[in-house]
Short mmCIF file of C-alpha atoms in Angstrom, two decimals:
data_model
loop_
_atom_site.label_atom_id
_atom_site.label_comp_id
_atom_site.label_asym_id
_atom_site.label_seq_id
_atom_site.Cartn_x
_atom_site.Cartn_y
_atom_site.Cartn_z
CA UNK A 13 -27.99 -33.10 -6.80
CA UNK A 14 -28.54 -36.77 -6.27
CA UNK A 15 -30.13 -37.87 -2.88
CA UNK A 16 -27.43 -39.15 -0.88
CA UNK A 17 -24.57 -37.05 -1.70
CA UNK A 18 -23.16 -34.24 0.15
CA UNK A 19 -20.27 -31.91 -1.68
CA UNK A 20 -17.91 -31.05 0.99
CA UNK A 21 -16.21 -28.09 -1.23
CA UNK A 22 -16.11 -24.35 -0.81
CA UNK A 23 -16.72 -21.64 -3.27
CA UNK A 24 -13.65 -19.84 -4.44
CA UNK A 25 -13.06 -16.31 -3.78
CA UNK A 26 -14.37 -13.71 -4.96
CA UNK A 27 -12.23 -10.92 -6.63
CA UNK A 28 -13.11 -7.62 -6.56
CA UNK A 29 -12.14 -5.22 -9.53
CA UNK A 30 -10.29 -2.35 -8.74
CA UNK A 31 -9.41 -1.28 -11.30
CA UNK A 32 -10.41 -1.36 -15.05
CA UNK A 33 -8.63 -4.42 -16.21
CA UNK A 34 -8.99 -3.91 -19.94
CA UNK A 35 -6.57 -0.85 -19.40
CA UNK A 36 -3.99 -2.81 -17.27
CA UNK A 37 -0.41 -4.11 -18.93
CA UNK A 38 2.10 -5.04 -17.35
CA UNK A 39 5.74 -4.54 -17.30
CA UNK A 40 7.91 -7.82 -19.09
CA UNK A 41 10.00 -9.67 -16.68
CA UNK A 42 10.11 -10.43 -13.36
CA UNK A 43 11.76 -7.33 -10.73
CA UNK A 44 13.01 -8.41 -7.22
CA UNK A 45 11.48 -6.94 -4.27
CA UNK A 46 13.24 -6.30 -1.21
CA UNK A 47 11.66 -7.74 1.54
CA UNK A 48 13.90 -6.23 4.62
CA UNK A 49 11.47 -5.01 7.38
CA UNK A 50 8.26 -6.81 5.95
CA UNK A 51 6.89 -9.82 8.11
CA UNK A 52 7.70 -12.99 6.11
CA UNK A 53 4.34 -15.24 5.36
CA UNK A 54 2.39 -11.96 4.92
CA UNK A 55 0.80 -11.00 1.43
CA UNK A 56 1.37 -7.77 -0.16
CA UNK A 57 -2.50 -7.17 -1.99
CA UNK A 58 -3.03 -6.03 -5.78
CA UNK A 59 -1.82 -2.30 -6.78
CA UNK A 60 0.64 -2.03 -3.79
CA UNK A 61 2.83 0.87 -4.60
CA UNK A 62 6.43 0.33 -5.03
CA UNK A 63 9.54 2.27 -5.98
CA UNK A 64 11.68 0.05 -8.55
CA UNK A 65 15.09 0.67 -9.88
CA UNK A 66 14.70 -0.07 -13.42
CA UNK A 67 18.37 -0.81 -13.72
CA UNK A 68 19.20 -2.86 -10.97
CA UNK A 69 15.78 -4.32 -11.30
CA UNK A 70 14.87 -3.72 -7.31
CA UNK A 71 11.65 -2.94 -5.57
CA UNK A 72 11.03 -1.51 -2.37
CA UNK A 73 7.08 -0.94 -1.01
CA UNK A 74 6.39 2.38 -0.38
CA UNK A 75 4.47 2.14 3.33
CA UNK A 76 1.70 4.66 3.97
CA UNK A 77 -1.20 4.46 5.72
CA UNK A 78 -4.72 6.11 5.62
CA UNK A 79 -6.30 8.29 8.55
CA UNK A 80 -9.60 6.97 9.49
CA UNK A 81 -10.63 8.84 12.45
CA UNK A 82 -10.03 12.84 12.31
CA UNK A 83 -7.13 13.80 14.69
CA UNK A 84 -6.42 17.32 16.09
CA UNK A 85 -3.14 19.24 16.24
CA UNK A 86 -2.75 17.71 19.66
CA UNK A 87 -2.82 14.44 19.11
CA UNK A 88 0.08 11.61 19.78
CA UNK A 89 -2.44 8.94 18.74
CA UNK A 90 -3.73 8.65 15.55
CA UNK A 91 -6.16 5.80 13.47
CA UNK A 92 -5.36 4.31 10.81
CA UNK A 93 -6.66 1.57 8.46
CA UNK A 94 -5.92 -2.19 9.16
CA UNK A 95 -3.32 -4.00 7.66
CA UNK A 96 -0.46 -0.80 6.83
CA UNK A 97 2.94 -1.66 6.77
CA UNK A 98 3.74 1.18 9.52
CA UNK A 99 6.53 0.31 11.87
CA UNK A 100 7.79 1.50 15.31
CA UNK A 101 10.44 3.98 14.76
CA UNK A 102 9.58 5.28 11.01
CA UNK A 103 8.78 8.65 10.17
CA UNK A 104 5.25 9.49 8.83
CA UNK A 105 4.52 13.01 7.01
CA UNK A 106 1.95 14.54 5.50
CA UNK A 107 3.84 16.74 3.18
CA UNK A 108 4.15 19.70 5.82
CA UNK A 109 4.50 17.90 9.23
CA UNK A 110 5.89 14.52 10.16
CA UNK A 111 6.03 12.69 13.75
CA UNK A 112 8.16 9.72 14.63
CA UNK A 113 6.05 6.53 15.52
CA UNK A 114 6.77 5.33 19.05
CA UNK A 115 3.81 2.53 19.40
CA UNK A 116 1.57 0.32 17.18
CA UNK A 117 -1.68 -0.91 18.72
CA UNK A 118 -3.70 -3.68 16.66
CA UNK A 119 -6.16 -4.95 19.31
CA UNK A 120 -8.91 -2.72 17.35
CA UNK A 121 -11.18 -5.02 14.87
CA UNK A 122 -11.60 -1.64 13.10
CA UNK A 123 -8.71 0.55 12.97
CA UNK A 124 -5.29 0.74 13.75
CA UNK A 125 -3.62 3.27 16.80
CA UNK A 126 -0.23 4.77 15.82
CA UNK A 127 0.85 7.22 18.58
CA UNK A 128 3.71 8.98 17.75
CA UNK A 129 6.31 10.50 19.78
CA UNK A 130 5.32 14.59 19.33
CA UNK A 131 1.74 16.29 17.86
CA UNK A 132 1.91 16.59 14.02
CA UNK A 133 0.90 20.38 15.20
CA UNK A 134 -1.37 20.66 12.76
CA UNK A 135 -5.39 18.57 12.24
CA UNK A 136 -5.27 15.72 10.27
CA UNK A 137 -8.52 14.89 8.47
CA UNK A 138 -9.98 11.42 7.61
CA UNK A 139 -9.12 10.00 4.66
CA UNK A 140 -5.36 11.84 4.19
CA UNK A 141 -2.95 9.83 3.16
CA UNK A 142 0.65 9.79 5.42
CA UNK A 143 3.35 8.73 4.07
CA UNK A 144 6.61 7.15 5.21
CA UNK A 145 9.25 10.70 5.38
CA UNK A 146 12.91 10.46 5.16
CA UNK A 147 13.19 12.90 8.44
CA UNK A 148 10.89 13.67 11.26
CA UNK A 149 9.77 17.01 9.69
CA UNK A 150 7.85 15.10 7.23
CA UNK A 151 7.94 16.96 3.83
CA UNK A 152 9.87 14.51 1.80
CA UNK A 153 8.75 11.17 1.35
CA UNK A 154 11.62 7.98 1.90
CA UNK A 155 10.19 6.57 -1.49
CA UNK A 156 7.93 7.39 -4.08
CA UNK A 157 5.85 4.89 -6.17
CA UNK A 158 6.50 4.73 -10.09
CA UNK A 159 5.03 0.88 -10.33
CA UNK A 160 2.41 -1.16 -8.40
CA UNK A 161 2.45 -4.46 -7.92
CA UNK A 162 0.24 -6.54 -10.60
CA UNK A 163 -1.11 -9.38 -8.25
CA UNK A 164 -1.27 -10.70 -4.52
CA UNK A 165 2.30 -11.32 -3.52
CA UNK A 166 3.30 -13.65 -0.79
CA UNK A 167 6.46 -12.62 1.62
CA UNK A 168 8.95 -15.65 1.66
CA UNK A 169 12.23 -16.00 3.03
CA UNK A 170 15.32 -15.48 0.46
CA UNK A 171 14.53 -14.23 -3.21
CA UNK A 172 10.65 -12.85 -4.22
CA UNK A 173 9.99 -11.92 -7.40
CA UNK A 174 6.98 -9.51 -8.47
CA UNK A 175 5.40 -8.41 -11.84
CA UNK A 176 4.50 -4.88 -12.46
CA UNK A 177 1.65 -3.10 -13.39
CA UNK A 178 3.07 -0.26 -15.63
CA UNK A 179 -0.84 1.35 -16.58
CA UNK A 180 -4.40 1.11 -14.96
CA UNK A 181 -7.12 3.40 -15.40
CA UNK A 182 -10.17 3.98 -13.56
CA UNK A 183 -8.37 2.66 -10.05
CA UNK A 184 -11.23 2.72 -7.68
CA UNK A 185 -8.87 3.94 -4.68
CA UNK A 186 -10.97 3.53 -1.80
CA UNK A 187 -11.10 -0.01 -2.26
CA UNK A 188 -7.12 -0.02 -2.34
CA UNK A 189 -5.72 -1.90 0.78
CA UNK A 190 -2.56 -0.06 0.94
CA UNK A 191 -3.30 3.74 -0.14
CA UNK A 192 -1.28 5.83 -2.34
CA UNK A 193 -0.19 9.42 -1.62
CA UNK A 194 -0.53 12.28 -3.66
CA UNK A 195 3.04 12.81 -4.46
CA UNK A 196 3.12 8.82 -5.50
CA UNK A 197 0.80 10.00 -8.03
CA UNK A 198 2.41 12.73 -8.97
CA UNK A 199 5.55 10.38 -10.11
CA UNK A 200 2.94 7.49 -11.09
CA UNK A 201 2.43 10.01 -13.86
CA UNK A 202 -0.33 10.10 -16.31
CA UNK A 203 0.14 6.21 -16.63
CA UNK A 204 -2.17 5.55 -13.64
CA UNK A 205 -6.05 7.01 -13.64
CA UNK A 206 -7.59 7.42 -9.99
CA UNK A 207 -11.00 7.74 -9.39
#
């Protein structure tokens, strides 16, 4: 560098693999997501899970969230990791139990607090996966994943169009921002590998 001269640029960001990339292809075409209830100017990250209708060419995100911090059959609050798409007034399960979320409180650097309206009844461990249920009993999910999302997708106002990633192996999922729950994978079929 020449004496005088000061570079006032910054270094571009860094992307993290998550999955193996050689292994990746995605689907042709563009699909339309439906952005009702997400917060336009938010991003959706890499490998969010999404339920498409292959003939009408639709996507909705499938919301769950990740338990961070044990919680015992007693609990109305529960943590969960940052940045989930839960809402007030959805229903989260866990395959045998499901709650209705009454609150949402962000102020934590670390976690999430999601207290929900009645005790799941039964513990909830760290690192299970709830998804969003259709009813408050919580055994079957609203939507289930068959695509993720290929890249970082912005939230505008009127039409957004996504590509999707139709095959990934080796999917490091605990680097995943928005998890996906063991019956996603079960309809994610062999197509997606998770490590």
């Amino acid at each position: 560098m020449s004496a005088g001269f000061k570079y006032n640029m910054t270094a571009p960001d860094v992307v993290e693999e998550l999955y193996d990339v050689q292994t990746g292809h995605r689907k042709r075409g563009a699909y339309r997501l439906n952005t009702a209830g997400l917060v336009v100017g938010s991003t959706l990250p890499n490998l969010t899970p999404v339920a498409v209708n292959l003939k009408t060419r639709m996507c909705e995100v499938v919301k769950n969230c990740k338990v961070v911090v044990e919680a015992n059959a007693e609990a109305t609050s529960i943590k969960i990791a940052k940045n989930s798409l839960v809402y007030v007034g959805m229903f989260l399960g866990t395959g045998s139990k499901g709650a209705k979320v009454t609150a949402i409180d962000k102020s934590n650097a670390s976690y999430d607090t999601v207290t929900v309206e009645t005790a799941f009844g039964a513990k909830i461990t760290a690192g299970t996966v709830l998804f969003e249920a259709s009813a408050v009993g919580g055994t079957i999910p609203k939507s289930t994943a068959n695509f993720l999302i290929y890249g970082h997708t912005k939230v505008d106002e009127g039409i957004v169009l996504i590509a999707l990633l139709m095959q990934a192996y080796e999917i490091q999922e605990d680097k995943l921002t928005l998890p996906v729950s063991e019956k996603d994978k079960v309809s994610l079929t062999s197509r997606f590998q998770f490590e």
